[in-house]
Tab-separated table of C-alpha atoms in Angstrom:
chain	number	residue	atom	x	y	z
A	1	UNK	CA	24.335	30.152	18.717
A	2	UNK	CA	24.465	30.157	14.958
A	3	UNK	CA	21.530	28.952	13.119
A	4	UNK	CA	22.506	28.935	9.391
A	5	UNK	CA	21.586	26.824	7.049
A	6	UNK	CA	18.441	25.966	9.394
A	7	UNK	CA	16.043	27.086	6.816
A	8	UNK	CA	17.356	24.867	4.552
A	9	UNK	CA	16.967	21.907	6.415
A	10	UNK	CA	14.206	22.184	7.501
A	11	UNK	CA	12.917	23.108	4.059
A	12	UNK	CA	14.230	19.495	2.981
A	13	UNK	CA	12.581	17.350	6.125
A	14	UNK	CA	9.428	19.330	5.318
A	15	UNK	CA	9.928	18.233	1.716
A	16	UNK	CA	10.789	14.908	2.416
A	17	UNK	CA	7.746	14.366	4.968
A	18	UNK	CA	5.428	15.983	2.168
A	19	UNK	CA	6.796	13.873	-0.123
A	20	UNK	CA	5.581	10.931	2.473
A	21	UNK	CA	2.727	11.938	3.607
A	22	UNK	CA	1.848	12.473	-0.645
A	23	UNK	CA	2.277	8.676	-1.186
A	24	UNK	CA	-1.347	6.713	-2.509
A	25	UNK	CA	-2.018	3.896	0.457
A	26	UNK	CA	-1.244	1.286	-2.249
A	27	UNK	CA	2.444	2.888	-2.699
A	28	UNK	CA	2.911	1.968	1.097
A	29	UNK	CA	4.481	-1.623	2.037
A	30	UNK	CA	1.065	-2.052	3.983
A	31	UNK	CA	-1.126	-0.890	1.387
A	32	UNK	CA	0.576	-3.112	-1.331
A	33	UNK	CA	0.181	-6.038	1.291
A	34	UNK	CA	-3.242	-5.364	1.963
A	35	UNK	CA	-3.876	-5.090	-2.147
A	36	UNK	CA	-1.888	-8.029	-2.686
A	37	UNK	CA	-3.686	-10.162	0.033
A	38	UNK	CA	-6.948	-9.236	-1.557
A	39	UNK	CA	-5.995	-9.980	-5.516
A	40	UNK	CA	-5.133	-13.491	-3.919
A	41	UNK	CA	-7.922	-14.021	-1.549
A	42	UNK	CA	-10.321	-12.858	-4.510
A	43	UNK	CA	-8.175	-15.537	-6.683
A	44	UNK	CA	-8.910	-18.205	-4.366
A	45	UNK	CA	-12.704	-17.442	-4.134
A	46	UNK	CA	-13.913	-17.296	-7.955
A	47	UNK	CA	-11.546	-20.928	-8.301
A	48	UNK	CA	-13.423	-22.330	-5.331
A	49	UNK	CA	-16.616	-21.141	-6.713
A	50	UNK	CA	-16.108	-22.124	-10.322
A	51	UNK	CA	-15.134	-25.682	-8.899
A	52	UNK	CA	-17.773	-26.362	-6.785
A	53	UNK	CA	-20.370	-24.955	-9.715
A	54	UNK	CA	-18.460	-27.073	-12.383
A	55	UNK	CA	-18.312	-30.069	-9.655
A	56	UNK	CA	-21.690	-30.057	-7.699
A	57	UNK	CA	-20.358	-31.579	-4.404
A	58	UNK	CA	-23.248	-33.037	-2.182
């Protein structure tokens, strides 16, 4: 069997996966979900709260 070039192939998938497994958790589609959800939910809290402290509902 002839194996050349194999070490250069799998030089680039073990850069690519390092290059992967490098990424922050907010780079990731999940992370920036998860990130994203929470900016809004936060959002949605302090306008709540400001309203009901500006507008005292019984």
């Amino acid at each position: 069997m002839d194996h050349a070039g194999t070490d250069e192939v799998t030089a680039a998938r073990a850069t690519k996966l390092d290059d992967d497994a490098y990424r922050m958790w907010h780079e990731k589609p999940a992370g920036k979900f998860v990130l994203g959800f929470s900016v809004f939910v936060l959002a949605e809290v302090l306008v709540y709260g400001t309203l009901h402290w500006i507008f005292p509902l019984i």
